[in-house]
JSON list of C-alpha atoms in Angstrom, two decimals:
[
{"chain": "A", "resi": 1, "resn": "MET", "atom": "CA", "xyz": [10.51, 1.11, 7.41]},
{"chain": "A", "resi": 2, "resn": "LYS", "atom": "CA", "xyz": [8.69, 4.17, 8.70]},
{"chain": "A", "resi": 3, "resn": "LYS", "atom": "CA", "xyz": [5.51, 3.58, 10.11]},
{"chain": "A", "resi": 4, "resn": "LEU", "atom": "CA", "xyz": [3.52, 6.36, 8.63]},
{"chain": "A", "resi": 5, "resn": "LEU", "atom": "CA", "xyz": [3.95, 7.00, 4.87]},
{"chain": "A", "resi": 6, "resn": "LYS", "atom": "CA", "xyz": [2.58, 9.48, 2.39]},
{"chain": "A", "resi": 7, "resn": "LEU", "atom": "CA", "xyz": [0.74, 8.12, -0.48]},
{"chain": "A", "resi": 8, "resn": "ASN", "atom": "CA", "xyz": [4.08, 9.14, -2.77]},
{"chain": "A", "resi": 9, "resn": "GLU", "atom": "CA", "xyz": [6.29, 7.13, -0.51]},
{"chain": "A", "resi": 10, "resn": "VAL", "atom": "CA", "xyz": [4.59, 3.70, -0.71]},
{"chain": "A", "resi": 11, "resn": "ASN", "atom": "CA", "xyz": [6.93, 2.03, -2.94]},
{"chain": "A", "resi": 12, "resn": "PHE", "atom": "CA", "xyz": [5.78, -1.62, -2.44]},
{"chain": "A", "resi": 13, "resn": "GLU", "atom": "CA", "xyz": [2.74, -3.63, -3.18]},
{"chain": "A", "resi": 14, "resn": "THR", "atom": "CA", "xyz": [-0.41, -2.85, -1.25]},
{"chain": "A", "resi": 15, "resn": "ASN", "atom": "CA", "xyz": [-3.88, -4.57, -1.52]},
{"chain": "A", "resi": 16, "resn": "LEU", "atom": "CA", "xyz": [-5.46, -0.88, -2.05]},
{"chain": "A", "resi": 17, "resn": "ARG", "atom": "CA", "xyz": [-4.85, 1.80, -4.66]},
{"chain": "A", "resi": 18, "resn": "PHE", "atom": "CA", "xyz": [-5.57, 5.44, -4.53]},
{"chain": "A", "resi": 19, "resn": "ASN", "atom": "CA", "xyz": [-9.06, 5.10, -6.33]},
{"chain": "A", "resi": 20, "resn": "ASP", "atom": "CA", "xyz": [-9.89, 2.25, -4.02]},
{"chain": "A", "resi": 21, "resn": "ILE", "atom": "CA", "xyz": [-9.37, 4.48, -0.96]},
{"chain": "A", "resi": 22, "resn": "VAL", "atom": "CA", "xyz": [-11.40, 7.43, -2.21]},
{"chain": "A", "resi": 23, "resn": "LYS", "atom": "CA", "xyz": [-14.15, 5.23, -3.27]},
{"chain": "A", "resi": 24, "resn": "ILE", "atom": "CA", "xyz": [-14.55, 3.81, 0.27]},
{"chain": "A", "resi": 25, "resn": "ALA", "atom": "CA", "xyz": [-14.30, 7.43, 1.58]},
{"chain": "A", "resi": 26, "resn": "GLU", "atom": "CA", "xyz": [-17.09, 8.36, -0.89]},
{"chain": "A", "resi": 27, "resn": "VAL", "atom": "CA", "xyz": [-19.32, 5.88, 0.32]},
{"chain": "A", "resi": 28, "resn": "TYR", "atom": "CA", "xyz": [-18.91, 6.82, 3.80]},
{"chain": "A", "resi": 29, "resn": "VAL", "atom": "CA", "xyz": [-19.65, 10.59, 3.23]},
{"chain": "A", "resi": 30, "resn": "GLU", "atom": "CA", "xyz": [-22.70, 9.49, 1.11]},
{"chain": "A", "resi": 31, "resn": "GLU", "atom": "CA", "xyz": [-24.12, 7.58, 3.96]},
{"chain": "A", "resi": 32, "resn": "LYS", "atom": "CA", "xyz": [-23.82, 10.76, 6.10]},
{"chain": "A", "resi": 33, "resn": "GLY", "atom": "CA", "xyz": [-26.42, 12.53, 3.89]},
{"chain": "A", "resi": 34, "resn": "GLU", "atom": "CA", "xyz": [-24.87, 15.82, 3.93]},
{"chain": "A", "resi": 35, "resn": "PRO", "atom": "CA", "xyz": [-22.25, 17.54, 1.99]},
{"chain": "A", "resi": 36, "resn": "TYR", "atom": "CA", "xyz": [-18.58, 16.61, 2.86]},
{"chain": "A", "resi": 37, "resn": "GLU", "atom": "CA", "xyz": [-15.13, 17.34, 1.37]},
{"chain": "A", "resi": 38, "resn": "ILE", "atom": "CA", "xyz": [-12.71, 14.55, 0.84]},
{"chain": "A", "resi": 39, "resn": "ASN", "atom": "CA", "xyz": [-8.95, 15.57, 1.07]},
{"chain": "A", "resi": 40, "resn": "ARG", "atom": "CA", "xyz": [-7.39, 13.68, -1.60]},
{"chain": "A", "resi": 41, "resn": "GLU", "atom": "CA", "xyz": [-3.99, 15.20, -0.83]},
{"chain": "A", "resi": 42, "resn": "THR", "atom": "CA", "xyz": [-3.25, 13.91, 2.68]},
{"chain": "A", "resi": 43, "resn": "ILE", "atom": "CA", "xyz": [-3.69, 10.26, 2.27]},
{"chain": "A", "resi": 44, "resn": "LEU", "atom": "CA", "xyz": [-1.21, 8.28, 4.61]},
{"chain": "A", "resi": 45, "resn": "TYR", "atom": "CA", "xyz": [-0.49, 4.45, 5.03]},
{"chain": "A", "resi": 46, "resn": "ASP", "atom": "CA", "xyz": [0.20, 3.27, 8.51]},
{"chain": "A", "resi": 47, "resn": "SER", "atom": "CA", "xyz": [2.22, 0.05, 8.32]},
{"chain": "A", "resi": 48, "resn": "GLU", "atom": "CA", "xyz": [0.68, -1.05, 11.89]},
{"chain": "A", "resi": 49, "resn": "SER", "atom": "CA", "xyz": [-2.45, 0.88, 13.35]},
{"chain": "A", "resi": 50, "resn": "TYR", "atom": "CA", "xyz": [-2.40, 1.12, 17.08]},
{"chain": "A", "resi": 51, "resn": "VAL", "atom": "CA", "xyz": [-6.02, 0.31, 16.80]},
{"chain": "A", "resi": 52, "resn": "THR", "atom": "CA", "xyz": [-6.12, -2.62, 14.57]},
{"chain": "A", "resi": 53, "resn": "LYS", "atom": "CA", "xyz": [-2.53, -3.66, 14.64]},
{"chain": "A", "resi": 54, "resn": "GLU", "atom": "CA", "xyz": [-2.73, -4.17, 10.79]},
{"chain": "A", "resi": 55, "resn": "PRO", "atom": "CA", "xyz": [-1.90, -1.91, 8.00]},
{"chain": "A", "resi": 56, "resn": "VAL", "atom": "CA", "xyz": [-4.33, 0.98, 7.31]},
{"chain": "A", "resi": 57, "resn": "TRP", "atom": "CA", "xyz": [-4.83, 3.77, 4.96]},
{"chain": "A", "resi": 58, "resn": "HIS", "atom": "CA", "xyz": [-6.00, 7.10, 6.43]},
{"chain": "A", "resi": 59, "resn": "ILE", "atom": "CA", "xyz": [-7.88, 9.72, 4.31]},
{"chain": "A", "resi": 60, "resn": "GLU", "atom": "CA", "xyz": [-9.33, 13.10, 5.80]},
{"chain": "A", "resi": 61, "resn": "VAL", "atom": "CA", "xyz": [-13.03, 14.22, 5.24]},
{"chain": "A", "resi": 62, "resn": "ILE", "atom": "CA", "xyz": [-14.90, 17.16, 6.70]},
{"chain": "A", "resi": 63, "resn": "SER", "atom": "CA", "xyz": [-18.65, 18.25, 6.66]},
{"chain": "A", "resi": 64, "resn": "LEU", "atom": "CA", "xyz": [-18.99, 21.39, 5.00]},
{"chain": "A", "resi": 65, "resn": "LYS", "atom": "CA", "xyz": [-21.12, 22.40, 7.88]},
{"chain": "A", "resi": 66, "resn": "VAL", "atom": "CA", "xyz": [-18.47, 21.73, 10.33]},
{"chain": "A", "resi": 67, "resn": "LYS", "atom": "CA", "xyz": [-15.85, 23.52, 8.07]},
{"chain": "A", "resi": 68, "resn": "GLU", "atom": "CA", "xyz": [-17.62, 26.80, 8.18]},
{"chain": "A", "resi": 69, "resn": "LYS", "atom": "CA", "xyz": [-16.80, 27.15, 11.91]},
{"chain": "A", "resi": 70, "resn": "TRP", "atom": "CA", "xyz": [-13.84, 24.95, 12.20]},
{"chain": "A", "resi": 71, "resn": "PRO", "atom": "CA", "xyz": [-11.79, 24.76, 8.86]},
{"chain": "A", "resi": 72, "resn": "ASP", "atom": "CA", "xyz": [-9.40, 22.46, 10.04]},
{"chain": "A", "resi": 73, "resn": "ALA", "atom": "CA", "xyz": [-11.64, 19.83, 12.13]},
{"chain": "A", "resi": 74, "resn": "TYR", "atom": "CA", "xyz": [-11.16, 16.95, 9.56]},
{"chain": "A", "resi": 75, "resn": "ILE", "atom": "CA", "xyz": [-11.79, 13.46, 10.63]},
{"chain": "A", "resi": 76, "resn": "SER", "atom": "CA", "xyz": [-9.68, 10.62, 9.52]},
{"chain": "A", "resi": 77, "resn": "LEU", "atom": "CA", "xyz": [-10.99, 7.40, 7.95]},
{"chain": "A", "resi": 78, "resn": "ALA", "atom": "CA", "xyz": [-9.03, 4.27, 8.59]},
{"chain": "A", "resi": 79, "resn": "ILE", "atom": "CA", "xyz": [-9.36, 1.75, 5.83]},
{"chain": "A", "resi": 80, "resn": "SER", "atom": "CA", "xyz": [-7.86, -1.86, 6.39]},
{"chain": "A", "resi": 81, "resn": "ASP", "atom": "CA", "xyz": [-5.52, -2.32, 3.53]},
{"chain": "A", "resi": 82, "resn": "ARG", "atom": "CA", "xyz": [-6.28, -6.28, 4.06]},
{"chain": "A", "resi": 83, "resn": "GLU", "atom": "CA", "xyz": [-9.98, -5.95, 4.10]},
{"chain": "A", "resi": 84, "resn": "GLY", "atom": "CA", "xyz": [-10.76, -3.14, 1.92]},
{"chain": "A", "resi": 85, "resn": "ARG", "atom": "CA", "xyz": [-13.12, -1.38, 4.42]},
{"chain": "A", "resi": 86, "resn": "LEU", "atom": "CA", "xyz": [-13.52, 1.31, 6.98]},
{"chain": "A", "resi": 87, "resn": "VAL", "atom": "CA", "xyz": [-12.50, -0.24, 10.35]},
{"chain": "A", "resi": 88, "resn": "TYR", "atom": "CA", "xyz": [-12.57, 2.93, 12.59]},
{"chain": "A", "resi": 89, "resn": "VAL", "atom": "CA", "xyz": [-12.83, 6.94, 12.58]},
{"chain": "A", "resi": 90, "resn": "GLN", "atom": "CA", "xyz": [-10.73, 9.35, 14.32]},
{"chain": "A", "resi": 91, "resn": "ASN", "atom": "CA", "xyz": [-11.82, 12.83, 15.26]},
{"chain": "A", "resi": 92, "resn": "ASP", "atom": "CA", "xyz": [-9.46, 16.07, 14.68]},
{"chain": "A", "resi": 93, "resn": "HIS", "atom": "CA", "xyz": [-7.82, 15.11, 17.95]},
{"chain": "A", "resi": 94, "resn": "GLY", "atom": "CA", "xyz": [-6.88, 11.51, 16.95]},
{"chain": "A", "resi": 95, "resn": "VAL", "atom": "CA", "xyz": [-9.34, 10.15, 19.30]},
{"chain": "A", "resi": 96, "resn": "VAL", "atom": "CA", "xyz": [-11.26, 7.04, 17.82]},
{"chain": "A", "resi": 97, "resn": "VAL", "atom": "CA", "xyz": [-14.78, 7.90, 17.61]},
{"chain": "A", "resi": 98, "resn": "GLU", "atom": "CA", "xyz": [-16.55, 5.20, 15.52]},
{"chain": "A", "resi": 99, "resn": "LYS", "atom": "CA", "xyz": [-15.52, 1.64, 14.99]}
]
């Protein structure tokens, strides 16, 4: 099995669904207290995260303030498929910046 899969390539049972992933991302951006955009088109499933060694979902978000200057500087939220919670955040360079 591939390590990274697009949402439409996940053809097996997972604990989280599309709406669950988006809801967790919405909670994250609401807590930031400023407008964010959630990219619902680029959700990925990682069968074994290099950080947590477990399956995670990745969904990209970006602050609208940041997007004005750097339109492709999305951050990636890694959401545990087992625990149903945010486990880490990666910046636009793939570096874990928050756990």
